[in-house]
XYZ file of C-alpha atoms in Angstrom:
511
model
C -35.354 28.004 -0.683
C -32.276 26.765 1.211
C -31.358 23.061 1.331
C -28.404 21.226 2.851
C -27.029 17.965 1.492
C -23.850 16.188 2.531
C -20.834 14.874 0.669
C -17.262 14.125 1.714
C -13.669 14.994 0.839
C -10.685 12.684 1.316
C -7.341 14.031 2.534
C -4.630 11.439 2.967
C -6.508 8.320 4.066
C -9.061 10.200 6.167
C -12.369 11.770 5.083
C -13.917 15.115 6.025
C -17.662 15.707 5.745
C -18.596 18.498 3.335
C -21.876 20.381 3.753
C -23.318 21.459 0.397
C -25.628 24.440 0.924
C -27.914 25.159 -2.028
C -30.013 28.330 -2.209
C -32.476 29.005 -5.065
C -33.778 32.576 -5.184
C -35.250 35.177 -7.530
C -32.840 36.213 -10.251
C -30.579 34.551 -12.786
C -27.171 32.975 -12.287
C -25.229 29.935 -11.151
C -22.660 30.576 -8.432
C -20.497 27.760 -7.049
C -18.238 28.762 -4.135
C -16.147 27.054 -1.447
C -12.793 26.453 -3.220
C -13.958 23.959 -5.899
C -11.448 22.757 -8.485
C -12.090 22.781 -12.242
C -13.755 19.347 -12.244
C -16.366 20.621 -9.767
C -16.792 23.928 -11.610
C -17.635 21.997 -14.785
C -20.270 19.936 -12.951
C -23.141 22.254 -13.965
C -22.888 21.027 -17.575
C -23.031 17.362 -16.534
C -25.832 18.038 -14.046
C -27.934 19.988 -16.570
C -27.737 17.212 -19.187
C -28.340 14.418 -16.658
C -31.419 16.121 -15.187
C -32.834 16.976 -18.607
C -32.440 13.372 -19.795
C -34.372 12.170 -16.733
C -37.308 14.593 -16.879
C -35.969 17.377 -14.631
C -34.073 20.629 -15.174
C -31.917 23.262 -13.555
C -34.362 26.101 -12.713
C -33.877 29.460 -14.461
C -33.257 31.265 -11.184
C -30.342 32.467 -9.129
C -28.633 29.352 -7.721
C -25.917 29.656 -5.095
C -24.024 26.562 -3.998
C -21.540 26.658 -1.123
C -19.185 23.800 -0.248
C -18.476 24.170 3.467
C -16.020 24.464 5.104
C -15.321 27.091 2.457
C -11.574 27.373 3.182
C -10.912 23.685 2.402
C -9.927 22.839 -1.167
C -12.323 20.360 -2.849
C -11.434 18.314 -5.898
C -12.882 15.745 -8.276
C -16.154 15.046 -10.011
C -17.713 12.977 -7.212
C -19.849 15.939 -6.034
C -22.071 15.845 -9.158
C -24.815 13.763 -7.544
C -24.677 15.765 -4.301
C -25.064 19.084 -6.136
C -27.806 17.767 -8.458
C -29.977 16.525 -5.583
C -29.397 19.759 -3.689
C -30.640 21.771 -6.675
C -33.734 19.554 -7.123
C -34.566 19.817 -3.409
C -33.992 23.566 -3.138
C -36.140 24.218 -6.232
C -38.987 22.010 -4.880
C -38.811 19.608 -7.804
C -38.549 16.715 -5.338
C -39.571 16.152 -1.727
C -36.557 15.386 0.416
C -37.377 15.240 4.106
C -34.650 12.655 4.871
C -31.910 13.877 2.536
C -29.791 15.254 5.390
C -29.467 11.769 6.914
C -27.289 10.501 4.044
C -23.867 11.096 2.571
C -24.363 11.291 -1.191
C -21.524 11.013 -3.719
C -21.190 10.135 -7.387
C -20.010 11.394 -10.779
C -22.802 11.873 -13.314
C -22.721 10.881 -16.951
C -24.865 12.923 -19.342
C -27.600 10.265 -19.319
C -27.764 10.283 -15.508
C -25.806 7.079 -14.934
C -23.192 7.035 -12.183
C -19.430 6.646 -12.567
C -17.332 5.201 -9.681
C -15.645 7.445 -7.139
C -12.427 7.285 -5.137
C -12.172 6.927 -1.367
C -15.512 5.218 -0.703
C -14.186 3.277 2.306
C -12.764 6.232 4.304
C -15.915 8.221 3.455
C -18.096 5.401 4.812
C -16.010 5.179 7.997
C -16.388 8.931 8.569
C -20.125 8.809 7.839
C -20.635 6.167 10.519
C -18.524 8.141 13.018
C -20.625 11.266 12.466
C -23.958 9.469 12.871
C -25.281 9.457 9.305
C -27.919 6.852 8.568
C -26.575 5.805 5.194
C -24.327 6.348 2.204
C -25.643 6.618 -1.374
C -22.975 6.116 -4.035
C -22.284 4.420 -7.411
C -22.980 0.695 -7.512
C -19.363 -0.164 -8.379
C -18.221 1.216 -5.010
C -21.014 -0.255 -2.887
C -19.233 -3.439 -1.727
C -16.222 -1.431 -0.671
C -18.298 0.970 1.456
C -20.485 -1.830 2.862
C -17.473 -3.202 4.743
C -18.359 -0.596 7.382
C -20.794 -2.361 9.686
C -23.697 -0.267 10.993
C -24.029 2.038 7.967
C -26.750 1.571 5.344
C -25.058 1.500 1.934
C -27.046 1.881 -1.283
C -25.350 1.400 -4.648
C -27.195 3.052 -7.536
C -26.759 3.001 -11.303
C -28.760 6.096 -12.305
C -29.798 9.376 -10.699
C -33.445 8.477 -11.328
C -33.218 5.740 -8.668
C -32.170 8.107 -5.892
C -34.695 10.762 -7.001
C -37.518 8.224 -6.684
C -36.085 7.089 -3.317
C -36.345 10.566 -1.813
C -39.351 11.909 -3.752
C -41.617 8.864 -3.927
C -40.286 6.574 -1.222
C -39.253 3.887 -3.712
C -36.924 1.517 -1.824
C -33.294 1.106 -2.820
C -31.515 -2.224 -2.617
C -29.146 -2.163 0.333
C -25.677 -3.624 -0.186
C -24.662 -5.994 2.599
C -21.215 -7.584 2.853
C -20.251 -10.462 5.114
C -16.896 -9.124 6.310
C -15.643 -12.490 7.582
C -16.516 -14.225 4.319
C -14.953 -11.401 2.309
C -11.796 -11.564 4.420
C -11.238 -15.314 4.146
C -12.432 -15.702 0.541
C -9.047 -15.278 -1.157
C -6.773 -15.571 1.847
C -5.063 -18.846 0.930
C -4.907 -18.699 -2.859
C -1.642 -17.003 -3.876
C -1.108 -16.503 -7.586
C 2.508 -17.738 -7.515
C 3.962 -20.627 -5.511
C 7.499 -21.560 -4.441
C 6.878 -25.138 -5.567
C 7.529 -23.875 -9.112
C 11.097 -22.881 -8.208
C 13.735 -25.466 -9.213
C 16.909 -25.497 -7.115
C 17.844 -22.147 -5.487
C 17.578 -23.666 -2.002
C 19.869 -21.087 -0.400
C 17.893 -18.245 -1.987
C 14.603 -19.713 -0.768
C 16.128 -19.896 2.705
C 16.928 -16.157 2.498
C 13.396 -15.357 1.342
C 12.010 -17.360 4.252
C 14.151 -15.416 6.733
C 13.150 -12.113 5.120
C 9.458 -13.009 5.322
C 9.728 -14.240 8.905
C 11.280 -11.004 10.175
C 9.872 -8.484 7.681
C 13.400 -7.749 6.434
C 14.269 -5.809 3.284
C 16.243 -7.901 0.783
C 18.254 -7.343 -2.395
C 18.931 -10.098 -4.953
C 22.118 -9.781 -7.042
C 22.635 -11.992 -10.059
C 23.007 -12.183 -13.843
C 20.054 -11.957 -16.231
C 17.895 -15.088 -16.235
C 18.991 -16.289 -12.791
C 15.418 -16.139 -11.459
C 15.451 -12.921 -9.384
C 12.070 -11.668 -10.563
C 10.469 -15.113 -10.315
C 11.597 -15.446 -6.700
C 10.442 -11.943 -5.772
C 6.960 -12.513 -7.171
C 6.556 -15.544 -4.927
C 7.497 -13.793 -1.704
C 3.899 -12.696 -0.857
C 2.843 -16.360 -0.940
C 4.939 -17.132 2.164
C 4.123 -13.998 4.147
C 1.747 -14.531 7.086
C -1.951 -14.022 6.251
C -3.126 -10.462 6.792
C -4.984 -9.669 9.985
C -8.381 -7.992 9.744
C -6.798 -4.700 10.844
C -4.120 -4.935 8.149
C -6.762 -5.766 5.521
C -8.782 -2.673 6.465
C -5.693 -0.428 6.400
C -4.642 -1.760 3.003
C -8.135 -1.508 1.510
C -8.419 2.077 2.743
C -5.269 3.174 0.905
C -6.263 1.450 -2.341
C -9.745 2.951 -2.009
C -8.268 6.470 -2.005
C -6.779 5.907 -5.471
C -9.869 4.120 -6.802
C -8.449 0.594 -7.091
C -11.237 -1.311 -5.260
C -13.931 -1.288 -7.976
C -16.466 -4.111 -7.502
C -14.324 -5.484 -4.679
C -14.843 -5.721 -0.969
C -12.022 -6.249 1.482
C -8.461 -6.830 0.250
C -7.277 -10.062 1.847
C -4.134 -10.663 -0.251
C -0.992 -8.732 0.596
C -0.223 -6.192 -2.153
C 2.719 -6.690 -4.502
C 3.770 -3.532 -6.355
C 6.447 -3.480 -9.044
C 6.911 0.027 -10.514
C 9.000 0.582 -13.641
C 12.457 2.084 -13.206
C 11.383 5.292 -15.016
C 9.036 6.171 -12.115
C 9.276 9.686 -10.639
C 9.915 10.393 -6.973
C 6.340 11.753 -6.562
C 4.837 8.602 -8.064
C 6.983 6.460 -5.773
C 6.491 8.185 -2.402
C 3.276 10.114 -3.094
C 2.446 13.777 -3.473
C 1.329 16.039 -6.280
C -0.747 19.226 -6.283
C -3.541 17.199 -4.689
C -1.541 14.618 -2.701
C -2.141 10.991 -3.554
C -0.515 7.838 -2.146
C 2.562 6.631 -4.020
C 3.760 3.103 -4.737
C 5.337 2.719 -1.305
C 1.978 3.393 0.381
C 0.133 1.125 -2.050
C 2.643 -1.532 -0.891
C 1.637 -1.032 2.776
C 1.471 -4.425 4.545
C 2.882 -6.043 1.418
C 5.891 -6.042 -0.906
C 7.487 -3.295 -3.011
C 9.638 -4.869 -5.725
C 12.199 -2.654 -7.481
C 13.596 -4.623 -10.406
C 16.998 -3.514 -11.777
C 17.616 -1.168 -8.842
C 20.574 0.766 -10.346
C 18.386 1.748 -13.316
C 16.200 3.886 -11.043
C 17.186 7.544 -10.779
C 19.365 8.065 -7.732
C 17.137 10.912 -6.497
C 14.117 8.604 -6.642
C 15.881 5.984 -4.537
C 17.088 8.512 -1.973
C 13.569 9.731 -1.157
C 12.805 6.198 0.049
C 15.328 6.349 2.857
C 13.149 8.133 5.391
C 9.973 6.080 4.697
C 12.009 2.885 5.103
C 12.944 4.034 8.607
C 9.708 5.712 9.733
C 7.259 3.410 7.870
C 5.122 6.401 6.936
C 5.241 9.278 4.451
C 4.331 12.837 5.401
C 3.529 15.261 2.571
C 3.299 18.934 3.510
C 1.543 21.667 1.594
C 0.958 25.321 2.478
C -2.538 24.714 3.876
C -2.425 21.106 5.050
C -0.298 18.047 5.775
C -1.223 14.449 4.980
C 0.404 11.259 6.221
C 0.261 7.923 4.426
C 1.349 4.638 6.045
C 4.155 2.810 4.244
C 5.103 -0.277 6.232
C 6.294 -2.517 3.418
C 8.969 -5.074 2.656
C 11.424 -3.801 0.074
C 12.617 -6.448 -2.377
C 15.155 -5.194 -4.907
C 17.072 -6.929 -7.664
C 20.078 -5.935 -9.709
C 22.648 -7.251 -12.118
C 26.140 -7.376 -10.591
C 27.500 -5.133 -13.374
C 26.272 -3.178 -16.427
C 27.021 -6.210 -18.603
C 25.319 -8.466 -16.089
C 28.018 -11.103 -15.563
C 30.535 -9.697 -13.065
C 31.889 -12.432 -10.739
C 30.658 -15.141 -13.151
C 33.673 -17.353 -13.995
C 31.974 -18.753 -17.088
C 31.213 -15.383 -18.706
C 33.561 -12.710 -20.082
C 33.795 -9.397 -18.197
C 32.517 -6.740 -20.611
C 32.441 -3.743 -18.247
C 35.401 -1.522 -17.401
C 36.168 -0.557 -13.788
C 34.883 2.976 -14.478
C 31.595 1.614 -15.853
C 31.266 -0.679 -12.852
C 31.819 2.197 -10.438
C 29.321 4.411 -12.264
C 26.740 1.612 -12.269
C 27.054 0.714 -8.589
C 27.354 4.309 -7.353
C 23.692 4.845 -8.212
C 22.898 2.942 -5.017
C 24.070 4.934 -2.031
C 25.626 3.390 1.049
C 22.886 4.733 3.373
C 20.218 3.083 1.217
C 22.070 -0.258 1.213
C 22.439 -0.002 4.988
C 18.640 -0.022 5.206
C 18.479 -3.345 3.354
C 18.976 -6.175 5.835
C 19.782 -9.055 3.485
C 22.056 -9.005 0.397
C 22.162 -12.314 -1.454
C 23.763 -13.479 -4.698
C 21.527 -15.422 -7.083
C 23.291 -17.824 -9.434
C 21.777 -19.434 -12.549
C 20.132 -22.807 -12.049
C 22.059 -25.666 -13.753
C 20.288 -27.671 -16.457
C 20.116 -30.778 -14.286
C 17.999 -28.936 -11.718
C 15.807 -27.263 -14.333
C 14.996 -30.585 -15.978
C 13.979 -32.331 -12.747
C 10.333 -33.395 -12.491
C 10.312 -33.078 -8.718
C 8.567 -29.960 -7.456
C 10.060 -27.739 -4.772
C 8.657 -27.159 -1.295
C 5.227 -25.498 -1.609
C 4.600 -22.004 -0.272
C 2.011 -23.253 2.218
C 4.661 -25.260 4.105
C 7.136 -22.379 4.174
C 4.365 -20.026 5.289
C 3.655 -22.230 8.329
C 7.242 -21.770 9.565
C 7.149 -18.051 8.800
C 3.840 -17.633 10.641
C 5.170 -19.529 13.661
C 8.209 -17.208 13.795
C 5.968 -14.141 13.480
C 3.825 -15.404 16.365
C 6.949 -15.588 18.542
C 7.694 -11.977 17.608
C 4.097 -10.895 18.296
C 4.382 -12.278 21.816
C 7.753 -10.606 22.256
C 6.449 -7.170 21.257
C 2.844 -7.443 22.454
C 3.186 -4.405 24.737
C 4.489 -2.169 21.904
C 2.126 -0.420 19.483
C 4.643 0.345 16.730
C 6.712 -2.866 16.689
C 5.264 -6.142 15.398
C 8.242 -8.012 13.936
C 12.035 -8.018 14.168
C 12.780 -5.626 11.302
C 10.931 -2.870 13.184
C 13.115 -3.051 16.311
C 14.953 0.107 17.347
C 18.390 0.190 18.957
C 17.066 -0.178 22.503
C 14.983 -3.243 21.585
C 17.900 -4.788 19.685
C 20.084 -4.531 22.788
C 17.318 -6.131 24.854
C 16.399 -9.029 22.564
C 19.664 -9.733 20.703
C 22.180 -10.401 23.480
C 25.349 -12.180 22.386
C 27.754 -14.550 24.120
C 31.493 -13.824 23.992
C 32.185 -16.091 21.001
C 29.417 -14.424 18.970
C 30.694 -10.972 19.929
C 34.177 -11.840 18.728
C 32.828 -13.240 15.441
C 30.771 -10.103 14.804
C 33.635 -7.789 15.800
C 35.956 -9.458 13.297
C 33.322 -9.238 10.545
C 32.703 -5.549 11.294
C 36.425 -4.749 11.033
C 37.044 -6.883 7.956
C 34.023 -5.625 6.005
C 34.183 -2.073 7.408
C 30.492 -2.188 8.324
C 28.530 0.797 9.650
C 26.653 0.865 12.947
C 23.404 0.496 11.019
C 24.708 -2.657 9.297
C 25.650 -3.994 12.738
C 22.041 -3.588 13.866
C 20.789 -5.243 10.673
C 22.930 -8.314 11.284
C 21.561 -8.648 14.818
C 17.973 -8.325 13.605
C 18.469 -11.020 10.956
C 20.192 -13.285 13.496
C 17.232 -12.819 15.846
C 14.879 -13.936 13.055
C 17.007 -16.991 12.269
C 16.812 -17.953 15.945
C 13.022 -17.426 15.926
C 12.678 -19.790 12.958
C 14.466 -22.375 15.097
C 12.306 -21.427 18.095
C 15.501 -20.641 20.024
C 15.592 -18.000 22.749
C 19.335 -17.250 22.762
C 21.465 -16.178 19.811
C 24.570 -18.219 19.068
C 27.484 -18.214 16.644
C 25.555 -20.119 13.959
C 22.846 -17.450 13.853
C 25.394 -14.614 13.705
C 27.511 -16.413 11.106
C 24.571 -16.981 8.784
C 23.388 -13.372 9.188
C 26.860 -12.044 8.304
C 26.816 -14.075 5.065
C 23.780 -12.093 3.952
C 25.784 -8.860 3.508
C 27.214 -9.600 0.038
C 27.444 -5.988 -1.081
C 29.556 -5.066 1.938
C 32.367 -7.313 0.725
C 35.429 -5.878 -0.967
C 35.096 -5.927 -4.748
C 31.484 -4.836 -4.911
C 31.304 -1.153 -4.063
C 34.821 0.037 -4.199
């Protein structure tokens, strides 16, 4: 007897429906075709034990299973439940008149319990698009899939539940998520707050500008100056995510299986990979491409602590994603694209010893060591970072003060107001939402200078030997400073402040 059941495969952040054809005929054998990987090939052992422990069995006949389309590579153990139900249906061990109306996915344990899967959200979106009635999957993934309105989602703990659902009509408990409630539940509860930061007013000003315009920023200072503490608090002043951003972010994290027992992600992600990370882990890829750290940071912050400690090759692969805000990974048979619109926040010591330019500390690094240390960061990469700022240690008097700093919620209000100005400015553009995303044409249109400002910028360009890309960065930052003041025209104060935020362009830093 021939039966069809349906599963799904995830490529990039999109799902493709997989038809599992199961034929049970006279003879002996178990044949699984359709480009399955080793995890799927091993599924017959898990399926046999799970069925036996729940009162069923794999029939002693010739079983042929085809995963269509057969020329598309399938991977992972999430097809266990799909294959098991197909075998039971094709061998007439269960009645399954409605089985073709559902997408069914789940990894089986030997006792028949279900393990969570990856990519439940994109699978649910595709199931709704293709007109399936519902989605049956492990209970841990149910809230994630139930975000998709209009699709019946059933989370199960054991294969026996879904067998009784199809064979005996026993009802399953439908998972229902209130998307609005899920979205707003954790929206205004950041883990870290700027009120904890003592002193550092100029640095907090830089962070506010970076957040308001979506600008990349690098913090340079000696150990213990507070670089990491400041970076961790940046998400708390970013504007709240929109529903569209929350869905995009949840989708990416779903693909790598990081949404267990969660619904919609409403907090902006903050990713901080170790400096030993490989280029594949950072930008994504692998034999079966997966999103990297820069895609997991989409709509949030990627923090690279001790930037010169990262391998230079790893840093260089970030250059294109920083410009294009997406990563394309090509393989012989397919190409996947992951979004990567993130704010880069980097930190570094000013020298290998950590205390270069500190008048109170001895210089312990030779010029050759300094050059070797700083040369790990290429000029083109630094050009893509809008704001360079020096972080100095906080004096004892400031540290010992009882008075708290300005809370994140107040800073966020100013940042959100500036972002709203930018949203109105770019409302007709699909790919530009804030100042850091402006291209050259848009910079010329929205960052017009008076003669005094032009002269100031010209002198700075000649004195600091800045590139054309650095010129554009200064204009973008100046535009954000003006937006924070709710000012239409740029003036010398905006340009002057923006020029100050190019510390690493000054003589004495990079050669």
